[in-house]
Structure formats: C-alpha cells, structure tokens
Coordinates of C-alpha atoms and ligand atoms in Angstrom, one line a residue:
M1 CA 84.8 85.5 182.4
D2 CA 83.9 81.7 182.4
L3 CA 87.3 80.2 182.6
N4 CA 87.6 77.1 184.0
N5 CA 90.2 75.5 182.5
I6 CA 93.6 76.3 184.9
E7 CA 96.1 76.5 181.2
D8 CA 93.4 78.6 180.1
I9 CA 93.3 80.8 183.5
A10 CA 97.0 80.9 183.5
R11 CA 97.8 82.7 179.8
Y12 CA 94.9 84.9 180.2
I13 CA 96.5 86.6 183.4
V14 CA 99.7 87.5 181.4
K15 CA 97.8 87.5 177.9
A16 CA 99.1 91.0 175.4
G17 CA 101.0 92.4 178.0
K18 CA 98.6 92.5 181.0
G19 CA 100.3 91.8 184.5
I20 CA 99.2 91.4 188.2
L21 CA 97.6 94.0 190.6
A22 CA 98.9 92.5 194.3
A23 CA 96.5 94.0 196.8
D24 CA 97.0 91.6 199.1
E25 CA 98.8 93.3 201.9
S26 CA 97.7 91.6 205.2
N27 CA 96.3 94.1 207.9
P28 CA 99.0 95.4 210.2
T29 CA 101.8 95.9 206.5
C30 CA 98.2 97.9 204.9
G31 CA 98.5 99.6 208.3
K32 CA 102.0 100.9 207.7
R33 CA 101.1 101.8 204.4
F34 CA 98.1 103.7 205.5
D35 CA 100.4 105.2 208.3
S36 CA 103.3 106.5 205.4
I37 CA 99.8 108.9 204.8
G38 CA 98.8 109.3 208.2
V39 CA 95.1 106.9 207.4
E40 CA 93.9 104.7 210.2
S41 CA 93.9 101.5 208.8
T42 CA 90.5 100.4 209.3
E43 CA 88.0 98.4 207.7
Q44 CA 86.1 100.6 206.0
N45 CA 89.3 102.8 204.8
R46 CA 90.8 99.4 203.4
R47 CA 87.5 98.7 202.0
D48 CA 87.2 102.8 200.3
Y49 CA 91.2 102.4 199.4
R50 CA 91.2 98.4 197.5
E51 CA 87.5 99.7 195.9
M52 CA 89.0 102.7 194.4
L53 CA 91.8 100.7 192.6
F54 CA 90.0 98.8 191.3
R55 CA 87.3 101.0 190.0
S56 CA 90.1 103.1 188.0
Q57 CA 90.0 102.7 184.1
G58 CA 93.7 102.1 183.9
M59 CA 92.3 98.0 185.1
R60 CA 91.1 97.7 182.1
G61 CA 93.4 96.4 179.3
N62 CA 96.4 96.2 181.7
I63 CA 95.3 94.1 184.3
G64 CA 94.5 90.6 184.3
G65 CA 94.5 89.7 187.6
V66 CA 94.2 90.8 191.5
I67 CA 95.6 89.4 194.4
L68 CA 93.3 89.7 197.6
F69 CA 93.8 89.3 200.9
D70 CA 91.1 87.4 203.1
E71 CA 89.1 90.2 204.5
T72 CA 89.2 91.8 200.9
I73 CA 87.5 88.7 199.1
R74 CA 84.3 89.2 201.5
Q75 CA 84.0 92.8 200.9
E76 CA 81.3 94.5 199.3
A77 CA 81.4 97.9 197.5
E78 CA 79.3 100.8 199.2
D79 CA 76.6 100.4 196.9
G80 CA 76.7 96.8 197.7
T81 CA 78.3 95.4 194.6
S82 CA 81.0 92.6 196.0
L83 CA 85.0 93.6 194.9
V84 CA 85.0 90.4 193.2
K85 CA 82.4 91.5 190.9
I86 CA 83.9 94.7 190.3
I87 CA 87.2 93.1 189.6
S88 CA 85.9 90.5 186.7
D89 CA 84.2 93.5 185.8
Q90 CA 87.0 94.9 184.5
G91 CA 87.9 91.7 182.4
A92 CA 90.7 90.6 185.6
L93 CA 90.7 87.7 187.4
P94 CA 90.0 87.7 191.2
G95 CA 93.0 85.4 193.3
I96 CA 93.6 85.2 196.8
K97 CA 96.5 84.8 199.3
V98 CA 96.3 81.7 200.7
D99 CA 99.9 81.1 203.0
Q100 CA 99.3 82.0 206.9
G101 CA 102.9 83.8 207.3
L102 CA 106.4 83.6 208.3
K103 CA 107.5 81.2 211.5
P104 CA 111.6 81.7 212.1
I105 CA 113.7 78.4 211.6
G106 CA 114.8 77.5 214.9
D107 CA 116.1 80.3 216.3
S108 CA 117.9 80.8 213.3
E109 CA 117.3 84.5 211.0
E110 CA 115.6 82.2 208.3
S111 CA 111.7 81.4 208.4
I112 CA 109.6 78.8 206.9
T113 CA 106.0 80.1 205.5
Q114 CA 102.7 78.8 207.5
G115 CA 99.9 77.5 206.0
L116 CA 99.9 73.9 204.8
D117 CA 97.3 72.8 207.2
G118 CA 93.6 73.3 206.4
L119 CA 94.9 74.5 203.4
D120 CA 92.8 72.8 201.2
A121 CA 89.4 73.5 203.2
R122 CA 90.1 77.9 202.5
L123 CA 91.2 76.9 199.2
K124 CA 87.3 75.3 199.0
E125 CA 85.8 78.4 200.3
Y126 CA 87.8 80.9 198.1
Y127 CA 87.3 79.3 195.1
S128 CA 83.3 79.5 196.2
L129 CA 83.8 83.2 196.5
G130 CA 85.4 83.3 192.9
A131 CA 88.9 83.1 193.0
K132 CA 90.8 81.7 190.3
F133 CA 94.6 82.0 191.5
T134 CA 95.9 81.5 194.7
K135 CA 99.4 82.9 195.6
W136 CA 102.2 81.8 198.4
R137 CA 105.2 83.7 199.0
A138 CA 108.3 82.4 200.8
V139 CA 110.9 84.7 202.0
I140 CA 115.2 84.3 201.1
K141 CA 117.4 86.5 203.1
I142 CA 120.7 86.3 202.0
G143 CA 124.1 87.4 204.2
N144 CA 125.7 85.3 207.3
S145 CA 125.7 82.4 205.0
M146 CA 122.3 82.5 204.5
P147 CA 120.7 81.2 202.5
S148 CA 121.3 77.7 203.9
D149 CA 120.7 74.9 202.0
D150 CA 117.5 73.9 204.8
A151 CA 115.7 77.0 204.2
I152 CA 116.1 76.8 200.5
Q153 CA 114.7 72.8 200.8
S154 CA 111.8 73.9 203.3
N155 CA 110.3 76.6 201.8
M156 CA 110.4 75.5 197.9
V157 CA 109.0 72.0 198.9
A158 CA 106.2 73.9 200.9
L159 CA 105.2 76.1 197.3
A160 CA 105.3 72.8 195.9
D161 CA 102.9 71.0 198.7
Y162 CA 100.9 74.2 197.8
A163 CA 100.5 74.5 194.4
K164 CA 99.4 70.3 194.3
V165 CA 96.4 71.4 196.4
V166 CA 95.7 74.4 194.7
Q167 CA 95.5 72.5 191.4
E168 CA 93.4 69.9 192.4
N169 CA 91.3 72.8 193.6
H170 CA 90.8 73.6 190.0
M171 CA 92.5 77.2 190.4
V172 CA 96.0 78.2 189.1
P173 CA 98.9 78.1 192.0
M174 CA 101.4 81.6 191.7
V175 CA 105.0 80.1 194.0
E176 CA 106.7 83.0 195.0
P177 CA 110.0 82.9 195.8
E178 CA 111.3 86.0 197.1
V179 CA 115.3 86.2 197.9
L180 CA 115.3 89.7 199.1
M181 CA 116.8 92.6 198.1
D182 CA 117.6 93.6 201.5
G183 CA 121.7 94.3 202.3
T184 CA 125.1 94.9 200.8
H185 CA 125.1 91.7 198.9
S186 CA 126.8 91.9 195.3
I187 CA 124.7 91.3 191.8
Q188 CA 126.0 87.4 191.5
E189 CA 125.4 86.5 195.0
C190 CA 121.3 87.0 194.1
F191 CA 121.7 85.0 190.7
D192 CA 123.4 82.7 193.2
A193 CA 120.5 82.6 195.5
T194 CA 117.7 82.6 193.2
S195 CA 119.0 80.2 191.1
R196 CA 119.6 77.7 193.9
C197 CA 115.7 78.4 194.4
L198 CA 114.8 77.9 191.5
N199 CA 116.4 74.7 190.1
T200 CA 114.8 73.3 194.1
L201 CA 111.7 74.4 193.5
F202 CA 111.1 73.4 189.9
A203 CA 112.6 70.1 191.4
A204 CA 109.9 70.1 193.9
L205 CA 107.1 71.1 191.5
D206 CA 108.0 67.8 188.9
E207 CA 108.5 65.6 191.7
R208 CA 104.4 65.8 192.7
R209 CA 103.5 66.5 189.0
V210 CA 102.7 70.7 189.4
N211 CA 101.2 70.8 185.9
I212 CA 103.5 73.7 185.1
K213 CA 101.0 74.6 182.2
G214 CA 98.9 76.1 184.9
T215 CA 101.5 77.7 186.6
I216 CA 102.5 81.4 187.4
L217 CA 106.2 82.0 188.5
K218 CA 106.4 85.2 191.0
P219 CA 110.5 85.4 191.3
N220 CA 112.5 88.6 192.6
M221 CA 114.3 90.0 189.7
V222 CA 118.2 89.7 189.9
T223 CA 119.5 92.6 191.9
S224 CA 122.2 94.0 193.7
G225 CA 121.6 94.0 197.1
S226 CA 119.3 97.7 198.5
E227 CA 122.2 98.7 200.8
V228 CA 124.7 98.2 197.5
A229 CA 126.2 102.0 196.8
H230 CA 127.4 101.1 193.1
K231 CA 124.3 98.6 191.5
A232 CA 124.4 97.0 188.5
D233 CA 122.3 99.0 185.8
K234 CA 119.3 98.0 184.2
N235 CA 120.8 96.0 181.3
E236 CA 123.2 94.2 183.5
V237 CA 119.7 93.6 185.6
A238 CA 117.5 92.1 182.7
K239 CA 121.0 90.2 181.5
Q240 CA 121.2 88.3 185.0
T241 CA 118.2 87.8 185.5
I242 CA 116.7 86.7 182.2
K243 CA 119.7 84.2 182.6
C244 CA 118.6 83.2 185.9
L245 CA 115.4 82.3 184.4
K246 CA 116.7 80.4 181.3
E247 CA 118.8 78.0 183.2
N248 CA 116.3 76.8 185.7
V249 CA 112.9 77.9 184.9
P250 CA 110.9 75.3 181.8
S251 CA 109.8 76.8 178.6
D252 CA 106.0 75.5 179.1
L253 CA 105.7 78.0 181.9
P254 CA 102.9 80.9 181.0
G255 CA 104.2 83.2 183.2
I256 CA 106.6 85.4 184.9
T257 CA 104.7 87.9 186.9
F258 CA 108.0 89.8 189.2
L259 CA 107.8 91.1 192.1
S260 CA 108.8 94.9 193.1
G261 CA 110.4 94.2 196.7
G262 CA 111.3 97.7 197.1
Q263 CA 112.4 99.2 193.5
S264 CA 110.7 102.5 193.1
D265 CA 107.9 102.3 190.3
L266 CA 110.4 103.5 187.7
D267 CA 113.1 101.0 187.9
S268 CA 110.3 98.5 188.6
T269 CA 109.0 99.6 184.8
A270 CA 112.4 99.9 183.0
H271 CA 113.6 96.7 184.2
L272 CA 110.7 94.9 183.1
D273 CA 111.1 96.9 179.9
A274 CA 114.7 95.9 179.5
M275 CA 114.2 91.9 179.5
N276 CA 111.4 92.5 177.3
K277 CA 113.4 94.6 174.8
I278 CA 116.0 91.3 174.7
G279 CA 113.6 88.7 174.4
G280 CA 114.3 85.4 173.5
F281 CA 112.3 83.5 175.8
S282 CA 108.9 81.3 175.5
W283 CA 107.2 82.7 178.7
K284 CA 105.3 86.1 179.1
L285 CA 107.6 88.6 181.2
S286 CA 105.1 90.7 183.6
F287 CA 105.0 92.1 185.9
S288 CA 102.7 91.6 189.7
Y289 CA 103.6 94.9 191.9
G290 CA 102.4 96.1 194.4
R291 CA 104.1 99.0 196.0
A292 CA 105.5 100.0 192.5
L293 CA 101.8 99.9 191.5
Q294 CA 100.2 101.9 193.7
Q295 CA 102.9 104.1 195.8
P296 CA 101.6 106.5 193.8
A297 CA 97.8 106.2 193.8
L298 CA 98.6 106.3 197.6
K299 CA 100.2 109.0 198.1
A300 CA 98.3 111.0 195.9
W301 CA 95.3 109.7 198.2
M302 CA 95.8 110.7 200.9
G303 CA 92.6 109.2 202.5
K304 CA 89.9 111.7 200.6
K305 CA 87.2 110.9 198.9
E306 CA 88.0 114.6 196.7
N307 CA 91.3 112.9 195.9
A308 CA 89.9 109.7 194.0
S309 CA 90.5 110.6 190.5
L310 CA 93.6 112.1 190.9
A311 CA 94.9 108.5 193.0
Q312 CA 92.8 106.6 190.1
E313 CA 94.6 108.3 187.3
A314 CA 98.1 107.5 188.9
L315 CA 97.5 104.2 189.0
S316 CA 96.0 103.6 186.1
H317 CA 99.3 104.8 184.3
R318 CA 101.4 102.7 185.9
A319 CA 99.4 100.1 184.8
L320 CA 99.8 101.0 181.3
M321 CA 103.9 101.7 182.0
N322 CA 103.7 98.6 183.3
K323 CA 101.8 96.9 180.4
L324 CA 104.1 98.4 177.5
A325 CA 107.1 97.4 179.6
A326 CA 105.4 93.9 179.6
E327 CA 105.7 93.9 176.2
G328 CA 109.0 95.6 175.7
S329 CA 107.7 99.0 174.0
W330 CA 107.9 101.3 177.1
S331 CA 110.7 104.1 177.4
S332 CA 110.9 106.8 179.6
S333 CA 109.3 109.3 177.9
L334 CA 106.2 108.1 178.5
E335 CA 105.9 109.3 181.8
N336 CA 105.7 112.9 181.5
Ligands
13P401 P1 106.0 94.0 195.7 O1 105.9 94.4 194.6 O2 105.1 95.4 197.6 O3 107.0 93.6 196.6 O4 104.8 92.9 196.4 C1 103.8 92.1 195.5 C2 104.4 91.5 196.8 O5 103.0 90.7 196.3 C3 104.7 90.5 197.4 O6 104.6 89.4 198.1

C-alpha cells in the first residue's frame, strides 16, 4: 500500500466500515492483561500474542489500522517477518502511540499527558519504520469539581501541538481526549465534560492550522459513569453521543473512531451500531478498540500455542461484528 498523502491515509483507515485495532498497551498495562490469564509479560510472550492477533484472518477487510507500542513496531515474528509487514499484508496501516504517559497537575487528581519533548525526532524514526498514523491520549476525569478548565485547556493544547508536528512528519495524528467512565456521574455530566473537551480541542487545532481532513478523532462515547446503578440505555448513549459530536466536531473530519474505555465488548458494538443506525452525520463513525476487540481473544489464548486458532477466531469475530456496527448493520443475533 503506497499511501503517502495524509488525507488519503485517514480516509483509508475508516473506509467501508473498517476500524482500528488498538494494540498499543504499554508494557505495564500489557502485564495487567497477561496477569488476568496467568501469563508472564515477557518480550517474547508479548510478541507471540500480538503476532497471533495480527495474523488473524478477520483482520482483512475489517481492520484498517493497528496502533502499536514502541517495542512492537521494532519486533519480528517467529519466522523473521516484521510485525509491521504482517499488518500491512493484511491491508491495515501501522500506527504508533507517541505520547509518554501522564503526569499529575500539581498536587491535584488531574493529569497532563507528556511527550512533546523530542517528539519530532521520535516521529522521524517511526516514519522510517513504516508508521502511517500516530496516537496521543489525554485523560480527563469527572467528579470533585473535575474537569477543571486548566486540565482541559492544557491537555487539548498539547494534543493540538502534537497533531501539528505529526502532520509536518507526513503522518495522520489521531487525537484522543478520553473522558474516563470511572465514577458515579450522570450521562449529562459526561456530555458536558466531553463537549468542553471537544470544543477546546477543535479551537486549538484550528489555531495551529492542523489539516482536519488528515486527522482522526478518538473520543469516548457519552455514557453514564461506570458506578451508576441505572445506566442510560443504548439509544440514549447513541443519541447523546451524536448530539455532542455534531455540536463540536467539524464536518470535514474524515473519521471518528471510538475507544471502548471499559465498556463490555457487546456494549461497545451495540452502541456503535445504534449510532450508525440513526445516521445523519458526515464523518465515518467507527471503532478503535483495545479491550473490546482483544478481551475474548486473550481469554481464548491463555498463553498456549494450541489455542491460537481459537483466539484468532475470537478476534476475527469481534472485528467483523464491529465492522458491521460501523455500517449500522449489526444485530445481536449475529453474536451466536
Ligand atoms: P480501550 O478500547 O481498551 O479503551 O483502548 C483504546 C485505547 O487505545 C486507549 O488509549
């Protein structure tokens, strides 16, 4: 695939219902996922697991991009093929997480994402390793007077500064302002916090003349807090999320690919499908799921080579279900 223009790259990733497999867990996060199945998080185990995912049949036609972690973009498969080539051979574009995690803002509970220092040099190397797009995640919390204006402003400005440097390096920036689900907040509070973030983010991108047609947004859906007993239902989540996006996101953005953020795999698919069934927006609404795509595959794998094909079937199934949801043609009966 010889895609060099950032607008073509962004459109390619979300074409025809395709979405993104987020496989960019840092080593500590990957360690937590592996702990849940009793597998040691060694470099080789992480390689074997990801190689298995990337070779799944259901990558083809359903996955347009894969987000990698620094270790993975440099790794080779057991037979010596680079993991980047395996991804490309499946028709997906390799992407890379380029932020360097979170730092607390003063002694508050809020954080600012790190990674602008030395970013240009890191991007040049990732480009030479085959990356076509990049990701930067900002984290925003709800509760105890949060989010503060300061946390929103500083994080959205950092996202816009990052996006500018990425485009100067000929890659597509994926901008991820994640409003966390954690807490007892209402769907309205999530709507308000998400709205403030998106509004500030697109003003900052505009100020820096970031090319919106060569950018992908990775937002949270607008949902009730994860600790709320009676949560807003699927149709309410779909309606509020579309309303929030329509009020804040320019219509020439090619793709919006949601994070799953702790939603179950089925909820993530059902919510995406409900939005696409409502329709009436110009962007492609698709997925960039980590846990919601990988969880069933991880459980099927359990670190054992002999489980590889079951695990690959599990990933392939979720990839297909989410592609159908991105086209608004999923139904729960297809899950059996
Ligand atoms: P989840 O879908 O598991 O939230 O992961 C997506 C991601 O890349 C978070 O940055």
